[in-house]
Amino acid sequence: MFSHLVSHCFDSCVDDFTTKSLIQRETGCVSRCVKKFMAGSERISQRFQEGQAQMMAQPPPGR
Amino acid sequence: MADSQGAGAEKTAPTSKAEMKPDAKATKNIKPPNPMWKYMGLGENFRPRLPSRNWMIFLSITGTFTAAVIYDKREKKRAQRKWCKLVEHIAKEPLGRQEMPRKLTVFLESPPSDGLRTAQEHFKEYVKPILVASGLDWEFIQGRKEGDVRAELAEKIRNYRTPPEQRTEESVVDEVRRRSGIKEFEGVGGDIVIGRHTWKEYVRGLHEGWLGPLTEPPKLSDEKTTEDTNSTETQTPPITENALGTASHSATEEDGSSPSDQAPPPTEPEPKPDEKPAKPPQPAPFITTSQYQSAATPSNLPSEIGPSTPISFPHILGFLNTPRRLYRFLNRRVLADQIGRETAAIILATYRPYYTTSTAQPATSFSSDETEVSPQSKDQDNAQVAEQQTALFEEEKEWHKSTRVRVEGESERTWLEPIVLDPRIASRMRRFELTAEDEARARSIVVPEEEIEGWIKGGLRSLGRMGLEAVGLGRKDKESRTEDEEVME
């Protein structure tokens, strides 16, 4: 998951290669990207957990 | 030149050709036209003409129809984009990590003598785009035949009414959420009811759920024995309320199917020995309309019953109705604007109580005449008519005549009965409506051409743009990343 995070945020944020260090826009973008990624994956895992619990309790009518 | 000063001399033509052949060129002093024109049919005998009479008829008919369709499509898109823009700001509001977003409930039911898919497509076409633009969440309560929505809604309300300790079917999802400390949304929800038929069932289900008993009343009638076993399986809580007068009509439909997307698991039917399909039958209403007045007010009746809006769903069948349907097809922009307005009101969560109108003036307070309103309450000549009863009334005339056929000994026909209201419930119902300033804001929204045009015009536009950029007259307003969004905590 960490590698996903790294590649996603790097691809989205870091695009200025005139200098090898990160410029201020990019650092801001990266920190926001990380926060958003974490919050998003947390929310998704919560929904997954609920779905799992429901599937345990009441298996869907499978065919 | 002295040569060129002839009688028929034109303006100055001091070309070398004029010098070489003055006589021949004096009369024909223009260059011969390119012979290609002649070969293409635009020679000396060319005269611009209109197409023939038959072609004219054809082109005018098809051109008119095409223009009408394209105009209506574009205006419909414009209207929907306008309402989407009005509610877009809601999608950008942040949500805490342990909070759930607001969830609306959409009630869909197949219109009389048609399938559920028509209702679903109506929703997808008119309501859903604006819901999507606002970022809200929604769930469905769907019904395939008459009474499904009512039964499901009443069941939901009864579940809500039973004290938590006595609930047998606690939703697993709710449990997990409570354990993890996830908070449900704290504001109002919202009920989107599509169509008059669904609206009638919604009102009936609301009353049945809040005023009816929590357990199924025992049936008096001598129906088939399978029904009794069916009726006991739908309600298993051990508590028994005071049994009200039993319903005289109580046939449960055998071929029931009540699909739902609800989180609470549906009741499992016990295995039947006979040919009954494995689908739960639809329970009959727990309380009749005439028993509303005598029913006890539940203690946890909320002061405001979830704001709701009936959404118009014009639906007409029949070959001879084709002209009317064609007219409606060419005027879908009006419907889109109207439904867009109501959906935006739902999203912006501004609501008001339902009106009671009398012939003279609209009043906002209900009188006790409500429950005694005669079945002809729908016409405005009576003293007190509630808005809930007249909502979307014109749709009822369009129902197919087969729906009005009453079969002997069948259960209550919610669609055919007039809407009966109990003042306790009706006074607590709320309806979404846009505030005046939201309306003003909507009126001032301008939708640019780019969002309305189709793919042909859009393709040409991007081609032109690419060409301009290649030439160097690129766009001056490149989108810049603005720093106006706050950093999340």
Coordinates of C-alpha atoms in Angstrom, one line a residue:
Chain A
M1 CA 0.0 0.0 0.0
F2 CA 2.9 2.3 0.7
S3 CA 4.3 1.8 -2.7
H4 CA 0.9 2.6 -4.2
L5 CA 0.8 5.7 -2.2
V6 CA 4.3 6.8 -3.2
S7 CA 3.8 6.1 -6.9
H8 CA 0.3 7.7 -6.9
C9 CA 1.4 10.9 -5.2
F10 CA 4.6 11.2 -7.1
D11 CA 2.9 10.8 -10.4
S12 CA 0.2 13.3 -9.6
C13 CA 2.3 16.0 -7.9
V14 CA 5.9 16.0 -8.9
D15 CA 6.3 17.3 -12.5
D16 CA 8.9 20.0 -12.3
F17 CA 12.2 18.6 -13.2
T18 CA 14.1 21.8 -13.7
T19 CA 15.5 21.3 -10.3
K20 CA 16.2 18.0 -8.5
S21 CA 14.7 19.2 -5.2
L22 CA 11.0 19.5 -4.5
I23 CA 9.6 23.0 -4.9
Q24 CA 7.1 24.4 -2.5
R25 CA 4.1 23.6 -4.6
E26 CA 5.1 20.0 -4.9
T27 CA 5.7 19.6 -1.1
G28 CA 2.3 21.0 -0.4
C29 CA 0.7 18.8 -3.0
V30 CA 2.5 15.7 -1.7
S31 CA 1.4 16.3 1.9
R32 CA -2.2 16.8 0.8
C33 CA -2.0 13.8 -1.5
V34 CA -0.8 11.6 1.4
K35 CA -3.5 12.8 3.7
K36 CA -6.2 12.3 1.2
F37 CA -4.9 8.9 0.3
M38 CA -4.9 7.8 3.9
A39 CA -8.3 9.1 4.6
G40 CA -9.7 7.6 1.5
S41 CA -8.3 4.2 2.1
E42 CA -9.4 4.3 5.7
R43 CA -12.9 5.0 4.6
I44 CA -12.8 2.3 2.0
S45 CA -11.5 -0.2 4.5
Q46 CA -14.3 0.7 7.0
R47 CA -16.9 0.0 4.3
F48 CA -15.2 -3.2 3.4
Q49 CA -15.2 -4.3 7.1
E50 CA -18.9 -3.7 7.3
G51 CA -19.5 -5.6 4.1
Q52 CA -17.5 -8.5 5.5
A53 CA -19.4 -8.5 8.7
Q54 CA -22.7 -8.5 6.8
M55 CA -21.6 -11.3 4.6
M56 CA -20.6 -13.3 7.6
A57 CA -23.9 -12.8 9.2
Q58 CA -26.1 -13.3 6.2
P59 CA -24.5 -14.9 3.3
P60 CA -25.9 -13.7 0.0
P61 CA -28.2 -16.0 -2.0
G62 CA -25.5 -17.5 -4.1
R63 CA -25.9 -19.5 -7.2
Chain B
M1 CA -0.5 53.2 -73.5
A2 CA -2.0 54.8 -76.5
D3 CA -3.1 51.4 -77.9
S4 CA -5.4 50.7 -75.1
Q5 CA -7.4 53.8 -75.3
G6 CA -10.1 52.3 -77.4
A7 CA -13.8 53.0 -77.3
G8 CA -14.8 50.0 -75.2
A9 CA -11.8 50.4 -73.0
E10 CA -12.2 49.3 -69.5
K11 CA -10.1 50.6 -66.7
T12 CA -6.4 50.5 -67.0
A13 CA -5.2 47.2 -68.3
P14 CA -1.6 47.8 -69.1
T15 CA -0.8 44.1 -69.3
S16 CA 1.5 42.5 -71.8
K17 CA -1.4 40.5 -73.2
A18 CA -3.4 43.7 -74.1
E19 CA -0.4 45.0 -75.9
M20 CA 0.1 41.9 -78.0
K21 CA -3.4 41.4 -79.3
P22 CA -5.2 44.7 -79.0
D23 CA -8.0 43.9 -81.4
A24 CA -8.9 40.4 -80.2
K25 CA -8.7 41.5 -76.6
A26 CA -10.5 44.7 -77.0
T27 CA -13.8 42.9 -77.0
K28 CA -12.9 40.2 -74.6
N29 CA -10.8 42.0 -72.1
I30 CA -11.3 39.5 -69.3
K31 CA -9.4 36.2 -68.9
P32 CA -11.4 33.1 -69.9
P33 CA -12.7 31.4 -66.8
N34 CA -11.1 28.2 -65.6
P35 CA -12.7 25.4 -67.7
M36 CA -13.0 23.3 -64.5
W37 CA -16.1 25.1 -63.5
K38 CA -17.8 24.0 -66.7
Y39 CA -16.9 20.4 -66.0
M40 CA -18.4 20.6 -62.6
G41 CA -21.7 21.8 -63.9
L42 CA -21.2 25.5 -62.9
G43 CA -20.6 26.7 -66.4
E44 CA -22.3 29.5 -68.2
N45 CA -25.8 28.1 -67.8
F46 CA -25.6 27.8 -64.1
R47 CA -28.3 29.4 -62.0
P48 CA -28.8 28.8 -58.3
R49 CA -32.0 26.8 -57.8
L50 CA -33.9 25.3 -54.9
P51 CA -34.3 21.6 -54.7
S52 CA -37.3 20.0 -56.3
R53 CA -40.7 20.1 -54.6
N54 CA -40.4 16.6 -53.3
W55 CA -37.0 17.2 -51.9
M56 CA -38.2 20.3 -50.3
I57 CA -41.0 18.4 -48.5
F58 CA -38.6 15.8 -47.3
L59 CA -36.0 18.2 -46.1
S60 CA -38.4 20.4 -44.3
I61 CA -40.0 17.5 -42.5
T62 CA -36.8 15.9 -41.4
G63 CA -35.1 19.2 -40.8
T64 CA -37.9 20.4 -38.5
F65 CA -38.0 17.2 -36.5
T66 CA -34.2 17.1 -36.2
A67 CA -34.0 20.7 -35.2
A68 CA -36.7 20.2 -32.6
V69 CA -35.0 17.2 -31.1
I70 CA -31.6 18.8 -31.0
Y71 CA -32.9 22.0 -29.5
D72 CA -34.7 20.1 -26.8
K73 CA -31.7 17.9 -26.0
R74 CA -29.5 20.9 -25.7
E75 CA -31.9 22.9 -23.5
K76 CA -32.4 19.8 -21.4
K77 CA -28.7 19.5 -20.8
R78 CA -28.5 23.2 -20.1
A79 CA -31.3 23.0 -17.5
Q80 CA -29.7 20.0 -15.8
R81 CA -26.2 21.6 -15.8
K82 CA -27.7 24.7 -14.2
W83 CA -29.1 22.7 -11.3
C84 CA -26.0 20.7 -11.0
K85 CA -23.9 23.9 -10.7
L86 CA -26.2 25.1 -8.0
V87 CA -25.5 22.1 -5.8
E88 CA -21.9 21.5 -6.7
H89 CA -20.6 23.2 -3.6
I90 CA -22.0 20.5 -1.4
A91 CA -19.7 17.9 -3.0
K92 CA -16.7 19.8 -1.9
E93 CA -17.6 19.9 1.8
P94 CA -15.1 17.9 3.8
L95 CA -16.2 14.9 5.8
G96 CA -14.6 13.7 9.0
R97 CA -13.0 10.3 9.0
Q98 CA -15.5 8.8 11.4
E99 CA -18.6 10.3 9.9
M100 CA -21.0 9.0 7.3
P101 CA -22.4 11.3 4.6
R102 CA -26.0 12.2 4.3
K103 CA -28.1 9.5 2.8
L104 CA -31.3 10.0 0.8
T105 CA -33.9 7.4 0.2
V106 CA -35.3 7.0 -3.3
F107 CA -38.6 5.2 -3.7
L108 CA -39.2 3.6 -7.0
E109 CA -42.0 1.4 -8.1
S110 CA -43.1 0.1 -11.4
P111 CA -45.8 2.3 -12.9
P112 CA -49.2 0.6 -13.4
S113 CA -48.9 -2.0 -16.2
D114 CA -45.3 -1.4 -16.9
G115 CA -42.0 -2.5 -15.5
L116 CA -39.7 -1.2 -12.9
R117 CA -37.1 -0.3 -15.4
T118 CA -39.1 2.6 -16.7
A119 CA -39.1 4.1 -13.3
Q120 CA -35.4 3.4 -12.9
E121 CA -34.6 5.1 -16.2
H122 CA -36.7 8.1 -15.3
F123 CA -34.7 8.4 -12.1
K124 CA -31.4 7.9 -13.9
E125 CA -32.2 10.5 -16.5
Y126 CA -33.7 13.3 -14.5
V127 CA -32.8 12.9 -10.8
K128 CA -29.5 11.1 -10.7
P129 CA -27.3 13.7 -12.5
I130 CA -28.0 16.3 -9.9
L131 CA -27.6 13.8 -7.1
V132 CA -24.2 12.8 -8.6
A133 CA -23.1 16.4 -8.9
S134 CA -23.9 17.0 -5.3
G135 CA -21.9 14.1 -4.0
L136 CA -24.6 12.8 -1.7
D137 CA -25.3 9.2 -1.1
W138 CA -28.7 7.5 -1.7
E139 CA -30.3 4.1 -1.3
F140 CA -33.4 2.6 -3.0
I141 CA -36.6 1.2 -1.8
Q142 CA -38.0 -0.5 -4.9
G143 CA -41.2 -2.3 -5.7
R144 CA -42.3 -4.4 -8.6
K145 CA -46.0 -4.5 -7.9
E146 CA -48.6 -2.6 -6.1
G147 CA -48.0 -2.6 -2.4
D148 CA -44.3 -3.5 -2.3
V149 CA -43.1 0.0 -1.4
R150 CA -45.8 0.3 1.2
A151 CA -44.9 -3.0 2.9
E152 CA -41.3 -2.3 2.9
L153 CA -41.6 1.3 4.2
A154 CA -44.0 0.1 7.0
E155 CA -41.6 -2.6 7.9
K156 CA -38.8 -0.2 8.2
I157 CA -40.8 2.1 10.4
R158 CA -41.9 -0.7 12.6
N159 CA -38.3 -1.8 13.0
Y160 CA -37.4 1.7 14.0
R161 CA -40.2 1.8 16.5
T162 CA -39.4 -1.4 18.3
P163 CA -37.0 -0.8 21.2
P164 CA -33.5 -1.9 20.4
E165 CA -33.5 -4.8 22.9
Q166 CA -36.4 -6.4 21.3
R167 CA -35.3 -6.1 17.7
T168 CA -34.6 -9.5 16.3
E169 CA -32.9 -8.4 13.1
E170 CA -30.4 -5.8 14.1
S171 CA -28.6 -4.7 11.1
V172 CA -25.1 -6.0 11.1
V173 CA -23.8 -3.0 9.4
D174 CA -25.2 -0.7 12.0
E175 CA -23.5 -2.8 14.7
V176 CA -20.1 -2.7 13.1
R177 CA -20.5 1.0 12.7
R178 CA -21.4 1.6 16.3
R179 CA -18.5 -0.5 17.5
S180 CA -16.0 1.4 15.5
G181 CA -17.5 4.6 16.6
I182 CA -18.6 5.8 13.3
K183 CA -21.3 8.5 13.6
E184 CA -24.3 8.5 11.4
F185 CA -25.3 11.6 9.7
E186 CA -26.9 14.1 12.0
G187 CA -29.0 16.2 9.8
V188 CA -32.2 15.5 7.9
G189 CA -32.4 12.7 5.5
G190 CA -34.7 12.9 2.6
D191 CA -37.3 10.8 0.8
I192 CA -37.5 11.1 -3.0
V193 CA -40.7 9.5 -4.2
I194 CA -41.1 9.1 -7.9
G195 CA -44.6 9.0 -9.3
R196 CA -48.1 9.3 -8.0
H197 CA -48.5 5.5 -7.5
T198 CA -45.4 5.4 -5.4
W199 CA -46.5 8.5 -3.5
K200 CA -49.8 6.9 -2.6
E201 CA -48.0 3.9 -1.3
Y202 CA -45.5 6.1 0.6
V203 CA -48.2 8.0 2.4
R204 CA -50.1 4.8 3.2
G205 CA -46.9 3.0 4.3
L206 CA -46.0 6.0 6.5
H207 CA -49.4 5.9 8.2
E208 CA -49.3 2.1 8.5
G209 CA -45.9 2.1 10.0
W210 CA -46.5 4.8 12.6
L211 CA -50.1 4.2 13.5
G212 CA -50.3 0.5 12.9
P213 CA -49.5 -2.2 15.4
L214 CA -46.0 -3.6 15.6
T215 CA -47.1 -7.2 15.2
E216 CA -49.4 -8.5 12.5
P217 CA -53.0 -8.5 13.6
P218 CA -54.6 -11.9 13.4
K219 CA -56.7 -12.4 10.4
L220 CA -60.4 -13.1 10.7
S221 CA -61.2 -13.9 7.2
D222 CA -61.4 -17.5 5.9
E223 CA -58.6 -17.2 3.4
K224 CA -56.4 -20.0 2.3
T225 CA -54.5 -21.6 5.1
T226 CA -51.2 -20.9 3.5
E227 CA -51.7 -17.3 4.3
D228 CA -51.8 -17.9 8.0
T229 CA -48.5 -19.6 8.0
N230 CA -47.2 -16.8 5.8
S231 CA -48.5 -14.1 8.1
T232 CA -46.8 -15.6 11.2
E233 CA -43.5 -15.8 9.6
T234 CA -43.2 -12.2 8.8
Q235 CA -43.2 -11.0 12.4
T236 CA -41.4 -12.9 15.0
P237 CA -40.9 -10.4 17.9
P238 CA -42.3 -11.8 21.2
I239 CA -44.0 -8.6 22.2
T240 CA -47.8 -8.4 21.6
E241 CA -49.5 -5.1 21.3
N242 CA -53.2 -4.6 21.8
A243 CA -54.8 -6.2 18.7
L244 CA -56.8 -3.7 16.9
G245 CA -59.8 -4.5 14.8
T246 CA -58.7 -6.9 12.1
A247 CA -58.7 -6.0 8.5
S248 CA -61.5 -7.4 6.4
H249 CA -59.4 -7.6 3.3
S250 CA -56.3 -9.6 3.9
A251 CA -55.4 -11.7 1.0
T252 CA -51.7 -11.9 0.7
E253 CA -50.5 -12.2 -2.8
E254 CA -48.9 -15.5 -3.6
D255 CA -46.5 -14.5 -6.2
G256 CA -44.9 -11.8 -4.2
S257 CA -41.5 -10.4 -4.9
S258 CA -40.3 -7.4 -3.0
P259 CA -36.7 -6.6 -4.1
S260 CA -34.9 -4.2 -1.9
D261 CA -31.4 -2.9 -1.5
Q262 CA -31.8 -2.5 2.2
A263 CA -29.1 -3.3 4.6
P264 CA -31.5 -5.2 7.0
P265 CA -31.8 -8.8 5.7
P266 CA -35.2 -9.7 4.3
T267 CA -37.3 -12.2 6.0
E268 CA -36.5 -15.7 4.9
P269 CA -39.5 -17.7 3.9
E270 CA -39.9 -21.0 5.5
P271 CA -39.6 -23.9 3.0
K272 CA -43.1 -24.5 1.7
P273 CA -44.2 -28.0 0.8
D274 CA -46.2 -26.8 -2.2
E275 CA -45.3 -25.0 -5.4
K276 CA -44.7 -21.6 -3.7
P277 CA -41.6 -19.9 -5.1
A278 CA -38.9 -19.0 -2.6
K279 CA -39.8 -15.3 -2.4
P280 CA -41.3 -13.6 0.7
P281 CA -44.9 -12.7 0.1
Q282 CA -46.0 -9.2 0.7
P283 CA -47.8 -8.7 4.0
A284 CA -51.1 -7.0 4.0
P285 CA -51.4 -3.6 5.7
F286 CA -51.5 -3.9 9.4
I287 CA -54.1 -1.2 9.8
T288 CA -56.9 0.0 7.6
T289 CA -57.4 3.6 6.8
S290 CA -60.6 3.8 8.8
Q291 CA -58.7 2.8 11.9
Y292 CA -56.3 5.7 11.8
Q293 CA -58.2 7.8 14.2
S294 CA -58.5 5.2 16.8
A295 CA -54.8 4.2 16.7
A296 CA -52.6 5.3 19.6
T297 CA -50.0 7.9 19.0
P298 CA -46.6 6.2 19.3
S299 CA -44.4 7.7 21.9
N300 CA -41.3 8.1 19.7
L301 CA -43.2 9.7 16.8
P302 CA -40.7 12.4 15.6
S303 CA -41.9 15.9 15.4
E304 CA -40.9 16.1 11.7
I305 CA -41.3 13.1 9.6
G306 CA -38.4 12.9 7.1
P307 CA -38.8 15.6 4.5
S308 CA -40.1 14.2 1.3
T309 CA -40.8 15.3 -2.2
P310 CA -43.1 13.7 -4.8
I311 CA -41.4 13.8 -8.1
S312 CA -43.5 13.8 -11.2
F313 CA -43.2 10.8 -13.4
P314 CA -45.3 11.3 -16.5
H315 CA -46.0 7.9 -17.9
I316 CA -48.4 7.1 -20.6
L317 CA -48.9 3.9 -22.7
G318 CA -50.8 3.2 -25.8
F319 CA -50.4 3.4 -29.5
L320 CA -53.0 6.0 -29.9
N321 CA -51.3 8.2 -27.4
T322 CA -48.3 8.5 -29.7
P323 CA -48.9 12.1 -30.6
R324 CA -49.0 13.0 -26.9
R325 CA -45.9 11.0 -26.2
L326 CA -44.2 12.7 -29.1
Y327 CA -45.1 16.1 -27.7
R328 CA -43.7 15.1 -24.3
F329 CA -40.5 13.8 -26.0
L330 CA -39.9 17.1 -27.7
N331 CA -40.5 19.0 -24.4
R332 CA -38.4 17.1 -22.0
R333 CA -36.4 20.2 -21.1
V334 CA -39.4 21.5 -19.2
L335 CA -39.6 18.3 -17.2
A336 CA -35.9 18.3 -16.6
D337 CA -36.0 21.8 -15.3
Q338 CA -38.9 21.1 -13.0
I339 CA -37.4 17.9 -11.6
G340 CA -34.0 19.5 -11.3
R341 CA -35.5 22.3 -9.2
E342 CA -37.1 19.8 -6.8
T343 CA -34.0 17.7 -6.6
A344 CA -31.9 20.7 -5.9
A345 CA -34.3 21.6 -3.1
I346 CA -33.8 18.1 -1.7
I347 CA -30.1 18.4 -1.8
L348 CA -30.0 21.9 -0.2
A349 CA -32.3 20.6 2.5
T350 CA -34.7 23.5 2.8
Y351 CA -38.1 22.3 3.7
R352 CA -41.6 23.5 4.8
P353 CA -44.8 21.9 6.1
Y354 CA -47.3 20.6 3.6
Y355 CA -50.1 23.0 2.8
T356 CA -53.8 22.6 3.2
T357 CA -55.6 24.5 0.6
S358 CA -59.2 25.5 0.7
T359 CA -61.0 27.2 -2.1
A360 CA -60.5 30.6 -0.6
Q361 CA -57.0 30.7 0.8
P362 CA -54.2 28.3 1.5
A363 CA -53.7 27.6 5.1
T364 CA -50.8 26.0 6.8
S365 CA -52.7 24.4 9.6
F366 CA -54.7 21.3 9.4
S367 CA -58.1 21.0 10.8
S368 CA -59.8 17.9 12.0
D369 CA -61.8 17.7 8.8
E370 CA -58.8 15.9 7.3
T371 CA -59.8 12.4 8.2
E372 CA -63.5 12.9 7.3
V373 CA -62.7 14.2 3.9
S374 CA -64.8 12.3 1.4
P375 CA -63.3 10.2 -1.3
Q376 CA -63.9 13.1 -3.7
S377 CA -61.4 15.1 -1.8
K378 CA -59.2 15.5 -4.7
D379 CA -61.4 18.2 -6.3
Q380 CA -60.8 21.6 -5.0
D381 CA -64.5 22.3 -4.2
N382 CA -64.2 20.7 -0.8
A383 CA -63.2 22.8 2.1
Q384 CA -59.9 21.3 3.2
V385 CA -57.6 19.6 0.8
A386 CA -54.2 18.6 1.7
E387 CA -51.3 19.0 -0.6
Q388 CA -50.3 15.4 0.0
Q389 CA -53.6 14.4 -1.5
T390 CA -53.4 16.4 -4.6
A391 CA -49.7 16.0 -5.4
L392 CA -49.2 14.7 -8.9
F393 CA -52.9 14.1 -9.3
E394 CA -52.8 14.4 -13.0
E395 CA -50.7 11.3 -13.4
E396 CA -53.6 9.2 -12.2
K397 CA -55.6 9.9 -15.3
E398 CA -52.9 8.4 -17.4
W399 CA -52.9 5.0 -15.8
H400 CA -53.9 2.2 -17.9
K401 CA -57.5 1.0 -17.5
S402 CA -56.5 -2.5 -16.5
T403 CA -55.3 -1.1 -13.2
R404 CA -58.7 0.0 -12.3
V405 CA -60.2 -3.4 -12.7
R406 CA -61.0 -4.7 -9.3
V407 CA -60.8 -8.4 -8.7
E408 CA -62.9 -10.2 -6.2
G409 CA -61.3 -10.8 -2.8
E410 CA -58.0 -9.2 -3.4
S411 CA -56.1 -7.2 -0.9
E412 CA -56.4 -3.5 -0.6
R413 CA -55.6 -1.5 -3.8
T414 CA -53.6 1.3 -2.6
W415 CA -53.5 2.9 -6.0
L416 CA -57.2 3.0 -6.3
E417 CA -58.1 4.3 -2.9
P418 CA -58.0 8.0 -2.2
I419 CA -55.2 9.2 0.0
V420 CA -56.4 9.2 3.6
L421 CA -54.4 11.3 6.0
D422 CA -54.2 11.3 9.7
P423 CA -53.6 14.8 11.1
R424 CA -50.9 13.6 13.4
I425 CA -48.8 12.2 10.6
A426 CA -49.8 14.7 8.0
S427 CA -49.0 17.7 10.1
R428 CA -45.5 16.3 10.7
M429 CA -44.7 15.7 7.1
R430 CA -42.4 18.2 5.5
R431 CA -41.7 19.0 1.9
F432 CA -38.5 20.2 0.3
E433 CA -38.7 23.5 -1.4
L434 CA -36.1 26.0 -2.7
T435 CA -35.7 29.2 -0.9
A436 CA -36.1 32.4 -2.9
E437 CA -32.4 33.2 -2.8
D438 CA -31.5 29.8 -4.1
E439 CA -34.0 30.4 -7.0
A440 CA -32.4 33.7 -7.7
R441 CA -29.0 32.2 -7.6
A442 CA -30.1 29.5 -10.0
R443 CA -31.6 32.0 -12.4
S444 CA -28.2 33.8 -12.6
I445 CA -26.2 30.7 -13.4
V446 CA -25.0 30.8 -17.0
V447 CA -24.1 27.5 -18.6
P448 CA -21.4 27.9 -21.3
E449 CA -21.8 26.4 -24.7
E450 CA -19.0 23.9 -24.1
E451 CA -21.1 22.0 -21.6
I452 CA -24.1 21.7 -23.9
E453 CA -22.7 21.0 -27.3
G454 CA -22.6 17.5 -28.6
W455 CA -19.5 15.6 -29.7
I456 CA -19.5 16.9 -33.2
K457 CA -19.4 20.5 -32.3
G458 CA -17.1 19.7 -29.4
G459 CA -14.7 17.9 -31.7
L460 CA -14.6 20.8 -34.0
R461 CA -14.0 23.1 -31.2
S462 CA -11.1 21.1 -29.9
L463 CA -9.7 20.9 -33.4
G464 CA -9.9 24.6 -33.7
R465 CA -8.3 25.0 -30.4
M466 CA -5.4 22.7 -31.3
G467 CA -4.9 24.6 -34.5
L468 CA -4.7 27.9 -32.7
E469 CA -2.2 26.6 -30.3
A470 CA -0.1 25.2 -33.1
V471 CA -0.1 28.6 -34.8
G472 CA 0.8 30.2 -31.5
L473 CA -2.3 32.1 -30.5
G474 CA -2.8 29.7 -27.6
R475 CA -5.3 30.1 -24.8
K476 CA -4.4 32.8 -22.4
D477 CA -6.3 31.3 -19.5
K478 CA -4.6 28.1 -18.6
E479 CA -6.1 26.6 -15.5
S480 CA -3.8 27.4 -12.6
R481 CA -3.8 25.4 -9.4
T482 CA -5.3 27.6 -6.8
E483 CA -4.4 27.4 -3.2
D484 CA -7.9 28.0 -1.9
E485 CA -8.6 24.6 -0.5
E486 CA -7.7 24.1 3.0
V487 CA -5.2 21.5 4.0
M488 CA -7.0 18.6 5.7
E489 CA -6.3 18.2 9.3

